[in-house]
PDB file of C-alpha atoms in Angstrom:
ATOM      1  CA  MET A 176       5.294  25.586   2.233  1.00 88.00           C
ATOM      2  CA  ARG A 177       6.510  22.895   4.593  1.00 94.00           C
ATOM      3  CA  HIS A 178       6.396  19.546   2.690  1.00 96.00           C
ATOM      4  CA  VAL A 179       8.162  15.807   2.892  1.00 97.00           C
ATOM      5  CA  ILE A 180       9.167  13.617   0.034  1.00 97.00           C
ATOM      6  CA  ALA A 181       6.942  10.353  -0.305  1.00 97.00           C
ATOM      7  CA  LEU A 182       8.522   7.503  -2.634  1.00 97.00           C
ATOM      8  CA  ASP A 183       6.789   4.256  -3.248  1.00 96.00           C
ATOM      9  CA  VAL A 184       9.466   1.913  -4.799  1.00 95.00           C
ATOM     10  CA  GLY A 185       7.774  -0.939  -6.881  1.00 89.00           C
ATOM     11  CA  GLY A 186       9.014  -3.924  -8.790  1.00 84.00           C
ATOM     12  CA  THR A 187       8.997  -1.817 -12.107  1.00 87.00           C
ATOM     13  CA  GLY A 188       8.237   1.635 -11.201  1.00 92.00           C
ATOM     14  CA  MET A 189       8.449   4.456  -8.529  1.00 95.00           C
ATOM     15  CA  LYS A 190       5.804   6.661  -7.566  1.00 95.00           C
ATOM     16  CA  ALA A 191       6.477   9.834  -5.689  1.00 96.00           C
ATOM     17  CA  ALA A 192       4.998  12.950  -4.149  1.00 96.00           C
ATOM     18  CA  LEU A 193       5.687  16.074  -2.212  1.00 96.00           C
ATOM     19  CA  ALA A 194       3.157  15.885   0.482  1.00 95.00           C
ATOM     20  CA  GLY A 195       2.194  18.853   2.870  1.00 93.00           C
ATOM     21  CA  PRO A 196       1.463  18.665   6.492  1.00 91.00           C
ATOM     22  CA  GLY A 197      -2.323  17.902   6.102  1.00 86.00           C
ATOM     23  CA  GLY A 198      -1.442  15.063   3.657  1.00 84.00           C
ATOM     24  CA  GLU A 199      -2.088  17.194   0.603  1.00 89.00           C
ATOM     25  CA  VAL A 200      -0.381  16.475  -2.526  1.00 92.00           C
ATOM     26  CA  LEU A 201       1.686  19.366  -3.916  1.00 94.00           C
ATOM     27  CA  HIS A 202       3.410  17.465  -6.739  1.00 95.00           C
ATOM     28  CA  ARG A 203       3.528  14.025  -8.280  1.00 95.00           C
ATOM     29  CA  ALA A 204       6.147  12.330 -10.339  1.00 96.00           C
ATOM     30  CA  ARG A 205       6.799   8.733 -11.667  1.00 95.00           C
ATOM     31  CA  ARG A 206       9.866   6.907 -12.992  1.00 94.00           C
ATOM     32  CA  ALA A 207      11.082   3.513 -14.039  1.00 93.00           C
ATOM     33  CA  THR A 208      13.195   1.791 -11.310  1.00 92.00           C
ATOM     34  CA  GLY A 209      15.531   0.477 -14.043  1.00 90.00           C
ATOM     35  CA  ARG A 210      15.840  -3.051 -12.404  1.00 90.00           C
ATOM     36  CA  GLU A 211      17.073  -4.482 -15.781  1.00 92.00           C
ATOM     37  CA  GLN A 212      20.350  -2.932 -15.268  1.00 93.00           C
ATOM     38  CA  GLY A 213      20.724  -4.537 -11.753  1.00 93.00           C
ATOM     39  CA  PRO A 214      20.283  -3.524  -8.182  1.00 93.00           C
ATOM     40  CA  GLN A 215      22.917  -0.979  -7.935  1.00 95.00           C
ATOM     41  CA  ALA A 216      21.298   0.954 -10.766  1.00 95.00           C
ATOM     42  CA  VAL A 217      18.056   0.735  -8.818  1.00 95.00           C
ATOM     43  CA  VAL A 218      19.529   2.454  -5.688  1.00 96.00           C
ATOM     44  CA  ALA A 219      21.275   4.961  -7.509  1.00 96.00           C
ATOM     45  CA  GLY A 220      18.011   6.050  -9.435  1.00 96.00           C
ATOM     46  CA  ILE A 221      16.191   6.090  -6.208  1.00 96.00           C
ATOM     47  CA  LEU A 222      18.964   8.434  -4.802  1.00 97.00           C
ATOM     48  CA  ASP A 223      18.882  10.533  -8.063  1.00 97.00           C
ATOM     49  CA  PHE A 224      15.030  10.604  -8.135  1.00 97.00           C
ATOM     50  CA  ALA A 225      14.661  11.798  -4.197  1.00 97.00           C
ATOM     51  CA  ALA A 226      17.447  14.388  -5.204  1.00 97.00           C
ATOM     52  CA  GLU A 227      15.475  15.818  -7.760  1.00 96.00           C
ATOM     53  CA  LEU A 228      12.357  15.797  -5.889  1.00 97.00           C
ATOM     54  CA  HIS A 229      14.474  17.605  -3.173  1.00 97.00           C
ATOM     55  CA  ALA A 230      15.535  20.322  -5.686  1.00 96.00           C
ATOM     56  CA  TYR A 231      12.128  20.630  -7.280  1.00 96.00           C
ATOM     57  CA  GLY A 232      10.508  21.480  -3.724  1.00 95.00           C
ATOM     58  CA  ALA A 233      13.065  24.025  -2.723  1.00 96.00           C
ATOM     59  CA  GLU A 234      12.621  25.747  -6.076  1.00 95.00           C
ATOM     60  CA  HIS A 235       8.723  25.764  -6.213  1.00 95.00           C
ATOM     61  CA  PHE A 236       7.942  26.022  -2.609  1.00 94.00           C
ATOM     62  CA  GLY A 237      10.462  28.057  -1.340  1.00 92.00           C
ATOM     63  CA  THR A 238      12.126  25.386   0.806  1.00 92.00           C
ATOM     64  CA  PRO A 239      13.337  21.839   0.561  1.00 93.00           C
ATOM     65  CA  ALA A 240      11.668  18.933   2.173  1.00 96.00           C
ATOM     66  CA  GLU A 241      12.014  18.267   5.648  1.00 97.00           C
ATOM     67  CA  ALA A 242      11.989  14.413   5.396  1.00 97.00           C
ATOM     68  CA  VAL A 243      11.759  11.644   3.174  1.00 98.00           C
ATOM     69  CA  GLY A 244       9.385   8.599   3.593  1.00 97.00           C
ATOM     70  CA  VAL A 245      10.131   5.595   1.382  1.00 97.00           C
ATOM     71  CA  ALA A 246       8.250   2.302   0.962  1.00 96.00           C
ATOM     72  CA  VAL A 247       9.774  -0.628  -0.589  1.00 95.00           C
ATOM     73  CA  PRO A 248       8.872  -4.250  -1.361  1.00 91.00           C
ATOM     74  CA  GLY A 249      10.454  -7.531   0.102  1.00 87.00           C
ATOM     75  CA  ILE A 250      11.986  -7.928   3.515  1.00 88.00           C
ATOM     76  CA  VAL A 251      12.363  -4.645   5.306  1.00 91.00           C
ATOM     77  CA  ASP A 252      14.076  -3.975   8.544  1.00 92.00           C
ATOM     78  CA  GLU A 253      12.433  -0.681   9.483  1.00 91.00           C
ATOM     79  CA  ALA A 254      14.020  -0.206  12.904  1.00 90.00           C
ATOM     80  CA  ARG A 255      17.722  -0.314  11.081  1.00 93.00           C
ATOM     81  CA  GLY A 256      16.543   1.522   7.774  1.00 95.00           C
ATOM     82  CA  VAL A 257      17.836  -1.586   5.781  1.00 95.00           C
ATOM     83  CA  ALA A 258      16.069  -2.954   2.650  1.00 94.00           C
ATOM     84  CA  ALA A 259      17.049  -6.406   3.535  1.00 92.00           C
ATOM     85  CA  TYR A 260      15.792  -8.443   0.319  1.00 89.00           C
ATOM     86  CA  ALA A 261      13.585  -7.828  -2.561  1.00 88.00           C
ATOM     87  CA  ALA A 262      13.518 -10.650  -5.144  1.00 83.00           C
ATOM     88  CA  ASN A 263      11.907  -8.561  -7.963  1.00 84.00           C
ATOM     89  CA  LEU A 264      14.669  -5.846  -7.491  1.00 90.00           C
ATOM     90  CA  GLY A 265      17.505  -8.163  -6.684  1.00 90.00           C
ATOM     91  CA  TRP A 266      19.011  -6.125  -3.891  1.00 93.00           C
ATOM     92  CA  ARG A 267      20.197  -7.490  -0.297  1.00 93.00           C
ATOM     93  CA  ASP A 268      20.933  -5.499   2.719  1.00 95.00           C
ATOM     94  CA  VAL A 269      20.838  -1.867   1.272  1.00 96.00           C
ATOM     95  CA  PRO A 270      21.067   0.769   4.013  1.00 97.00           C
ATOM     96  CA  LEU A 271      18.595   2.792   1.867  1.00 97.00           C
ATOM     97  CA  ARG A 272      17.587   5.167   4.979  1.00 97.00           C
ATOM     98  CA  ASP A 273      21.252   6.263   5.621  1.00 97.00           C
ATOM     99  CA  LEU A 274      21.960   6.636   1.932  1.00 97.00           C
ATOM    100  CA  LEU A 275      19.222   8.883   1.389  1.00 97.00           C
ATOM    101  CA  SER A 276      19.718  10.807   4.547  1.00 97.00           C
ATOM    102  CA  GLU A 277      23.485  11.200   3.676  1.00 97.00           C
ATOM    103  CA  ARG A 278      22.715  12.378   0.217  1.00 97.00           C
ATOM    104  CA  LEU A 279      19.746  15.002   1.134  1.00 97.00           C
ATOM    105  CA  GLY A 280      20.805  15.835   4.760  1.00 96.00           C
ATOM    106  CA  VAL A 281      17.284  15.230   6.169  1.00 97.00           C
ATOM    107  CA  PRO A 282      15.827  12.379   8.214  1.00 97.00           C
ATOM    108  CA  VAL A 283      14.323   9.418   6.278  1.00 97.00           C
ATOM    109  CA  ALA A 284      11.825   6.911   7.355  1.00 97.00           C
ATOM    110  CA  LEU A 285      11.744   3.381   5.501  1.00 97.00           C
ATOM    111  CA  GLY A 286       8.902   1.107   5.468  1.00 95.00           C
ATOM    112  CA  HIS A 287       7.386  -2.120   3.855  1.00 93.00           C
ATOM    113  CA  ASP A 288       5.358  -1.332   0.984  1.00 92.00           C
ATOM    114  CA  VAL A 289       2.242  -3.179   1.924  1.00 93.00           C
ATOM    115  CA  ARG A 290       2.353  -2.061   5.665  1.00 94.00           C
ATOM    116  CA  THR A 291       2.956   1.270   4.417  1.00 95.00           C
ATOM    117  CA  GLY A 292      -0.158   1.309   1.948  1.00 95.00           C
ATOM    118  CA  GLY A 293      -2.076  -0.328   4.904  1.00 95.00           C
ATOM    119  CA  LEU A 294      -1.158   2.817   7.124  1.00 95.00           C
ATOM    120  CA  ALA A 295      -2.725   5.073   4.579  1.00 95.00           C
ATOM    121  CA  GLU A 296      -5.837   3.119   4.245  1.00 95.00           C
ATOM    122  CA  GLY A 297      -6.135   2.761   8.021  1.00 93.00           C
ATOM    123  CA  ARG A 298      -5.594   6.508   8.568  1.00 92.00           C
ATOM    124  CA  VAL A 299      -6.956   8.529   5.563  1.00 92.00           C
ATOM    125  CA  GLY A 300      -8.395   5.581   3.471  1.00 94.00           C
ATOM    126  CA  ALA A 301     -11.031   2.935   3.918  1.00 95.00           C
ATOM    127  CA  GLY A 302     -10.343   2.314   7.527  1.00 93.00           C
ATOM    128  CA  ARG A 303     -10.578   5.962   8.713  1.00 91.00           C
ATOM    129  CA  GLY A 304     -11.563   6.237  12.164  1.00 88.00           C
ATOM    130  CA  ALA A 305     -11.135   2.607  12.985  1.00 92.00           C
ATOM    131  CA  ASP A 306      -8.921   1.857  16.130  1.00 94.00           C
ATOM    132  CA  ARG A 307      -8.227  -1.650  15.035  1.00 95.00           C
ATOM    133  CA  PHE A 308      -8.064  -2.662  11.438  1.00 96.00           C
ATOM    134  CA  LEU A 309      -6.361  -5.466   9.197  1.00 97.00           C
ATOM    135  CA  PHE A 310      -5.496  -4.606   5.714  1.00 97.00           C
ATOM    136  CA  VAL A 311      -4.964  -7.372   3.314  1.00 97.00           C
ATOM    137  CA  ALA A 312      -3.630  -7.049  -0.433  1.00 94.00           C
ATOM    138  CA  LEU A 313      -4.723  -9.711  -2.775  1.00 95.00           C
ATOM    139  CA  GLY A 314      -1.932  -9.627  -5.592  1.00 90.00           C
ATOM    140  CA  THR A 315       0.661 -11.617  -6.974  1.00 87.00           C
ATOM    141  CA  GLY A 316       0.799 -12.839  -3.440  1.00 90.00           C
ATOM    142  CA  ILE A 317      -1.000 -11.939  -0.198  1.00 94.00           C
ATOM    143  CA  ALA A 318       0.233  -9.736   2.313  1.00 92.00           C
ATOM    144  CA  GLY A 319      -1.292  -7.606   5.252  1.00 94.00           C
ATOM    145  CA  ALA A 320      -0.850  -4.870   7.765  1.00 96.00           C
ATOM    146  CA  ILE A 321      -1.978  -4.934  11.205  1.00 96.00           C
ATOM    147  CA  GLY A 322      -3.284  -1.408  12.318  1.00 95.00           C
ATOM    148  CA  VAL A 323      -3.487  -0.404  16.047  1.00 94.00           C
ATOM    149  CA  ASP A 324      -4.536   3.119  16.891  1.00 91.00           C
ATOM    150  CA  GLY A 325      -3.279   4.729  13.726  1.00 87.00           C
ATOM    151  CA  ARG A 326       0.053   3.000  13.192  1.00 91.00           C
ATOM    152  CA  VAL A 327       1.038  -0.358  11.925  1.00 93.00           C
ATOM    153  CA  GLU A 328       2.599  -3.068  13.858  1.00 92.00           C
ATOM    154  CA  ALA A 329       5.953  -4.377  12.140  1.00 89.00           C
ATOM    155  CA  GLY A 330       6.595  -7.266  14.579  1.00 89.00           C
ATOM    156  CA  ALA A 331       9.674  -8.164  16.280  1.00 87.00           C
ATOM    157  CA  HIS A 332      11.280  -9.128  13.021  1.00 84.00           C
ATOM    158  CA  GLY A 333       9.655  -7.138  10.450  1.00 82.00           C
ATOM    159  CA  PHE A 334       7.347 -10.004   9.490  1.00 86.00           C
ATOM    160  CA  ALA A 335       4.126  -9.031  11.057  1.00 90.00           C
ATOM    161  CA  GLY A 336       1.148  -9.175   8.814  1.00 92.00           C
ATOM    162  CA  GLU A 337       2.505 -12.097   6.502  1.00 92.00           C
ATOM    163  CA  ILE A 338      -0.964 -13.751   6.309  1.00 95.00           C
ATOM    164  CA  GLY A 339      -0.366 -14.975   2.852  1.00 94.00           C
ATOM    165  CA  HIS A 340       1.931 -17.711   4.502  1.00 95.00           C
ATOM    166  CA  ILE A 341      -0.860 -18.852   6.929  1.00 95.00           C
ATOM    167  CA  VAL A 342      -1.196 -22.452   6.026  1.00 97.00           C
ATOM    168  CA  VAL A 343      -4.911 -23.266   5.227  1.00 96.00           C
ATOM    169  CA  ARG A 344      -4.417 -26.571   3.407  1.00 96.00           C
ATOM    170  CA  PRO A 345      -1.614 -28.696   5.131  1.00 96.00           C
ATOM    171  CA  GLY A 346       0.215 -30.676   2.762  1.00 95.00           C
ATOM    172  CA  GLY A 347      -1.150 -28.723  -0.013  1.00 94.00           C
ATOM    173  CA  THR A 348       0.410 -26.874  -3.056  1.00 93.00           C
ATOM    174  CA  ALA A 349       4.250 -26.112  -2.443  1.00 95.00           C
ATOM    175  CA  CYS A 350       4.827 -22.370  -1.712  1.00 92.00           C
ATOM    176  CA  PRO A 351       8.257 -20.689  -2.431  1.00 88.00           C
ATOM    177  CA  CYS A 352       8.516 -19.749   1.249  1.00 89.00           C
ATOM    178  CA  GLY A 353       9.226 -23.506   1.794  1.00 92.00           C
ATOM    179  CA  GLN A 354       5.803 -24.508   3.474  1.00 94.00           C
ATOM    180  CA  TYR A 355       2.980 -26.268   1.870  1.00 97.00           C
ATOM    181  CA  GLY A 356      -0.634 -25.014   1.451  1.00 97.00           C
ATOM    182  CA  CYS A 357      -0.043 -21.306   2.209  1.00 96.00           C
ATOM    183  CA  LEU A 358      -3.064 -19.108   1.753  1.00 97.00           C
ATOM    184  CA  GLU A 359      -1.495 -17.084  -1.339  1.00 95.00           C
ATOM    185  CA  ARG A 360      -1.099 -20.320  -3.253  1.00 96.00           C
ATOM    186  CA  PHE A 361      -4.902 -20.630  -3.403  1.00 97.00           C
ATOM    187  CA  ALA A 362      -6.319 -17.147  -2.970  1.00 96.00           C
ATOM    188  CA  SER A 363      -4.129 -14.550  -4.635  1.00 95.00           C
ATOM    189  CA  ALA A 364      -4.728 -12.902  -7.878  1.00 94.00           C
ATOM    190  CA  ALA A 365      -2.093 -14.999  -9.283  1.00 93.00           C
ATOM    191  CA  ALA A 366      -3.575 -18.289  -8.024  1.00 96.00           C
ATOM    192  CA  VAL A 367      -6.868 -17.499  -9.200  1.00 97.00           C
ATOM    193  CA  SER A 368      -5.504 -16.664 -12.630  1.00 96.00           C
ATOM    194  CA  GLU A 369      -3.714 -19.969 -12.635  1.00 96.00           C
ATOM    195  CA  ALA A 370      -6.691 -22.128 -11.724  1.00 97.00           C
ATOM    196  CA  TRP A 371      -8.841 -20.424 -14.329  1.00 97.00           C
ATOM    197  CA  ALA A 372      -6.261 -20.698 -17.044  1.00 97.00           C
ATOM    198  CA  ALA A 373      -6.184 -24.303 -16.387  1.00 97.00           C
ATOM    199  CA  ALA A 374      -9.962 -24.789 -16.040  1.00 97.00           C
ATOM    200  CA  SER A 375     -10.817 -22.783 -19.003  1.00 96.00           C
ATOM    201  CA  GLY A 376      -7.987 -23.974 -21.325  1.00 96.00           C
ATOM    202  CA  ASP A 377      -7.041 -20.533 -22.146  1.00 96.00           C
ATOM    203  CA  PRO A 378      -3.240 -20.030 -21.053  1.00 95.00           C
ATOM    204  CA  GLY A 379      -3.741 -16.244 -21.332  1.00 95.00           C
ATOM    205  CA  ALA A 380      -6.919 -16.145 -18.965  1.00 96.00           C
ATOM    206  CA  ASP A 381      -6.337 -14.375 -15.517  1.00 96.00           C
ATOM    207  CA  ALA A 382      -8.386 -13.382 -12.537  1.00 96.00           C
ATOM    208  CA  ALA A 383     -10.252 -10.794 -13.994  1.00 96.00           C
ATOM    209  CA  ASP A 384     -11.471 -12.924 -16.843  1.00 97.00           C
ATOM    210  CA  CYS A 385     -12.667 -15.500 -14.240  1.00 97.00           C
ATOM    211  CA  ALA A 386     -14.497 -12.760 -12.470  1.00 97.00           C
ATOM    212  CA  LYS A 387     -16.205 -11.722 -15.720  1.00 97.00           C
ATOM    213  CA  ALA A 388     -17.051 -15.520 -16.178  1.00 97.00           C
ATOM    214  CA  VAL A 389     -18.482 -15.776 -12.655  1.00 97.00           C
ATOM    215  CA  VAL A 390     -20.828 -12.780 -13.446  1.00 97.00           C
ATOM    216  CA  SER A 391     -22.039 -14.452 -16.778  1.00 96.00           C
ATOM    217  CA  GLY A 392     -22.694 -17.707 -14.800  1.00 96.00           C
ATOM    218  CA  ALA A 393     -20.090 -20.113 -16.152  1.00 96.00           C
ATOM    219  CA  PRO A 394     -20.077 -23.089 -13.771  1.00 97.00           C
ATOM    220  CA  GLU A 395     -16.370 -23.776 -14.146  1.00 97.00           C
ATOM    221  CA  ALA A 396     -15.529 -20.296 -13.154  1.00 97.00           C
ATOM    222  CA  ARG A 397     -17.974 -20.328 -10.165  1.00 97.00           C
ATOM    223  CA  ALA A 398     -16.301 -23.347  -8.832  1.00 97.00           C
ATOM    224  CA  VAL A 399     -12.645 -21.801  -9.333  1.00 97.00           C
ATOM    225  CA  TRP A 400     -13.926 -18.492  -7.625  1.00 98.00           C
ATOM    226  CA  GLN A 401     -15.620 -20.200  -4.781  1.00 97.00           C
ATOM    227  CA  ASN A 402     -12.583 -22.262  -4.053  1.00 97.00           C
ATOM    228  CA  ALA A 403     -10.527 -19.121  -3.612  1.00 97.00           C
ATOM    229  CA  VAL A 404     -13.343 -17.300  -1.636  1.00 98.00           C
ATOM    230  CA  ASP A 405     -13.543 -20.562   0.903  1.00 98.00           C
ATOM    231  CA  THR A 406      -9.703 -20.571   1.139  1.00 97.00           C
ATOM    232  CA  LEU A 407      -9.533 -16.849   1.688  1.00 98.00           C
ATOM    233  CA  ALA A 408     -12.297 -16.889   4.319  1.00 98.00           C
ATOM    234  CA  ASP A 409     -10.273 -19.744   6.247  1.00 98.00           C
ATOM    235  CA  GLY A 410      -7.049 -17.489   6.423  1.00 97.00           C
ATOM    236  CA  LEU A 411      -9.048 -14.519   7.375  1.00 97.00           C
ATOM    237  CA  VAL A 412     -11.026 -16.137  10.155  1.00 97.00           C
ATOM    238  CA  THR A 413      -7.701 -17.166  11.672  1.00 96.00           C
ATOM    239  CA  ALA A 414      -6.476 -13.640  11.348  1.00 96.00           C
ATOM    240  CA  LEU A 415      -9.685 -12.302  12.974  1.00 96.00           C
ATOM    241  CA  THR A 416      -9.558 -14.839  15.885  1.00 96.00           C
ATOM    242  CA  LEU A 417      -5.884 -13.731  16.656  1.00 96.00           C
ATOM    243  CA  LEU A 418      -6.451  -9.945  16.019  1.00 96.00           C
ATOM    244  CA  ASP A 419     -10.008  -8.886  16.549  1.00 96.00           C
ATOM    245  CA  PRO A 420     -10.115  -6.115  14.175  1.00 96.00           C
ATOM    246  CA  ARG A 421     -12.948  -3.736  13.985  1.00 95.00           C
ATOM    247  CA  THR A 422     -12.360  -3.085  10.167  1.00 96.00           C
ATOM    248  CA  LEU A 423     -11.074  -5.375   7.358  1.00 97.00           C
ATOM    249  CA  ILE A 424      -9.812  -3.802   4.364  1.00 97.00           C
ATOM    250  CA  ILE A 425      -9.399  -5.850   1.158  1.00 97.00           C
ATOM    251  CA  GLY A 426      -7.272  -4.443  -1.597  1.00 95.00           C
ATOM    252  CA  GLY A 427      -5.102  -5.704  -4.554  1.00 91.00           C
ATOM    253  CA  GLY A 428      -5.902  -6.822  -7.834  1.00 90.00           C
ATOM    254  CA  LEU A 429      -8.621  -9.458  -6.748  1.00 94.00           C
ATOM    255  CA  ALA A 430     -10.669  -6.863  -5.008  1.00 95.00           C
ATOM    256  CA  GLU A 431     -11.286  -5.001  -8.337  1.00 94.00           C
ATOM    257  CA  ALA A 432     -14.029  -7.526  -8.753  1.00 96.00           C
ATOM    258  CA  GLY A 433     -16.160  -5.610  -6.305  1.00 96.00           C
ATOM    259  CA  GLU A 434     -19.093  -7.470  -4.974  1.00 97.00           C
ATOM    260  CA  THR A 435     -18.350 -10.566  -7.183  1.00 97.00           C
ATOM    261  CA  LEU A 436     -15.922 -11.077  -4.404  1.00 97.00           C
ATOM    262  CA  PHE A 437     -17.162  -9.101  -1.509  1.00 97.00           C
ATOM    263  CA  THR A 438     -20.686 -10.697  -1.112  1.00 97.00           C
ATOM    264  CA  PRO A 439     -19.512 -14.277  -1.118  1.00 97.00           C
ATOM    265  CA  LEU A 440     -16.629 -13.359   1.131  1.00 98.00           C
ATOM    266  CA  ARG A 441     -18.822 -11.700   3.732  1.00 97.00           C
ATOM    267  CA  GLU A 442     -20.927 -14.800   3.725  1.00 97.00           C
ATOM    268  CA  ALA A 443     -17.980 -17.350   3.816  1.00 98.00           C
ATOM    269  CA  ILE A 444     -16.663 -15.373   6.907  1.00 97.00           C
ATOM    270  CA  ARG A 445     -20.029 -15.162   8.528  1.00 97.00           C
ATOM    271  CA  SER A 446     -20.622 -19.094   8.245  1.00 97.00           C
ATOM    272  CA  ARG A 447     -17.250 -19.743   9.813  1.00 97.00           C
ATOM    273  CA  ILE A 448     -17.229 -17.413  12.814  1.00 96.00           C
ATOM    274  CA  THR A 449     -18.731 -18.676  16.245  1.00 96.00           C
ATOM    275  CA  PHE A 450     -17.446 -16.446  19.289  1.00 95.00           C
ATOM    276  CA  GLN A 451     -15.633 -13.825  17.070  1.00 95.00           C
ATOM    277  CA  LYS A 452     -17.236 -10.551  16.209  1.00 93.00           C
ATOM    278  CA  GLN A 453     -17.439 -10.253  12.250  1.00 93.00           C
ATOM    279  CA  PRO A 454     -15.673  -7.086  11.321  1.00 95.00           C
ATOM    280  CA  THR A 455     -16.771  -4.465   8.891  1.00 95.00           C
ATOM    281  CA  LEU A 456     -15.572  -5.561   5.417  1.00 96.00           C
ATOM    282  CA  VAL A 457     -14.671  -2.902   2.966  1.00 96.00           C
ATOM    283  CA  PRO A 458     -12.791  -2.442  -0.198  1.00 96.00           C
ATOM    284  CA  ALA A 459      -9.524  -0.298  -0.141  1.00 96.00           C
ATOM    285  CA  ALA A 460     -10.082   3.118  -1.280  1.00 96.00           C
ATOM    286  CA  LEU A 461      -6.740   4.515  -2.347  1.00 94.00           C
ATOM    287  CA  GLY A 462      -5.753   2.206  -5.121  1.00 90.00           C
ATOM    288  CA  ASP A 463      -2.224   2.400  -6.285  1.00 88.00           C
ATOM    289  CA  ALA A 464      -1.760   5.783  -4.342  1.00 91.00           C
ATOM    290  CA  ALA A 465      -1.799   4.063  -1.026  1.00 93.00           C
ATOM    291  CA  GLY A 466       1.887   3.368  -0.882  1.00 93.00           C
ATOM    292  CA  CYS A 467       2.971   6.839  -1.847  1.00 95.00           C
ATOM    293  CA  LEU A 468       0.498   8.263   0.495  1.00 95.00           C
ATOM    294  CA  GLY A 469       1.635   6.052   3.485  1.00 95.00           C
ATOM    295  CA  ALA A 470       5.255   6.913   2.575  1.00 96.00           C
ATOM    296  CA  GLY A 471       4.296  10.573   3.102  1.00 96.00           C
ATOM    297  CA  LEU A 472       2.543   9.743   6.642  1.00 96.00           C
ATOM    298  CA  LEU A 473       5.701   7.929   7.612  1.00 96.00           C
ATOM    299  CA  ALA A 474       7.802  10.918   6.915  1.00 96.00           C
ATOM    300  CA  TRP A 475       5.466  13.206   8.808  1.00 96.00           C
ATOM    301  CA  ASP A 476       5.377  10.883  11.934  1.00 94.00           C
ATOM    302  CA  LEU A 477       9.109  10.824  11.958  1.00 95.00           C
ATOM    303  CA  LEU A 478       9.215  14.491  12.114  1.00 94.00           C
ATOM    304  CA  ASN A 479       6.627  14.945  14.873  1.00 90.00           C
ATOM    305  CA  GLN A 480       8.297  12.070  16.866  1.00 85.00           C
ATOM    306  CA  THR A 481      11.559  14.273  16.646  1.00 70.00           C
ATOM    307  CA  ASP A 482       9.710  17.314  17.526  1.00 64.00           C
ATOM    308  CA  ARG A 483       8.210  15.571  20.655  1.00 58.00           C
ATOM    309  CA  THR A 484      11.647  14.189  21.604  1.00 55.00           C
ATOM    310  CA  GLU A 485      13.337  17.499  21.188  1.00 55.00           C
ATOM    311  CA  VAL A 486      10.611  19.394  23.538  1.00 47.00           C
ATOM    312  CA  THR A 487      10.577  16.486  26.137  1.00 47.00           C
ATOM    313  CA  PRO A 488      12.564  17.657  29.230  1.00 49.00           C
TER     314      PRO A 488
END
């Protein structure tokens, strides 16, 4: 059976699958990144994991994988196939595409984790059928993926979709990126956790606890939550004005609050738009499988592109 290797590399763990031509998952596997042993060990672990998956496919499906798709965090130069920087993995300028291709002897596609997850959400998840979508992940930070006609835009330098660094509160809280008042400093899951821990007096409280307190009617929690929603709406309306997506997909940890987030967020966006068209606002559908599924799509896209090039006169 024809298949590809799909690999999603996270800060602490790796999720992998062997995926068929229709996106069907034929085999799943997980492994720790081993980041505590340093970046070289992480890279070696990725190569070994991919080799094992390659061998598994050959043994169980009669043929090895035809290509590999890999999603990694941080700054990614997709055109050159280089994992340029990832703070949580400690690596810089890793030519991951070439390393994997040399190890396995097959073509490799490398993608940014959020953009790759957004690709899956847009093509086979919550945005299926939308010609224009914006996927926004509300996690430790905030990042996005701009979808156009079934593909995700990386930008000229690989930074497209970094909505978390739109300045929504000029002169506000310092951001590690060097700016002040970035969206993710107010509306990410980490920011809500920090604000609620301070407001509640409980250092261990997080965004999920805040959402529960909002449901129970706690006024302090409602104030923290509404501030995050209002700030998020400010950033999203800026994005909507620039991109005019048909569907807006929200994922990440904060989206797990469901309608506790989506109901006030829809209203906050509605109250801010004037000439813009309000997109359909939906929760992400694929959960933590999005990155792996997207990596599989990258691999099949690469193969299909190669096939088209070979038959072009």
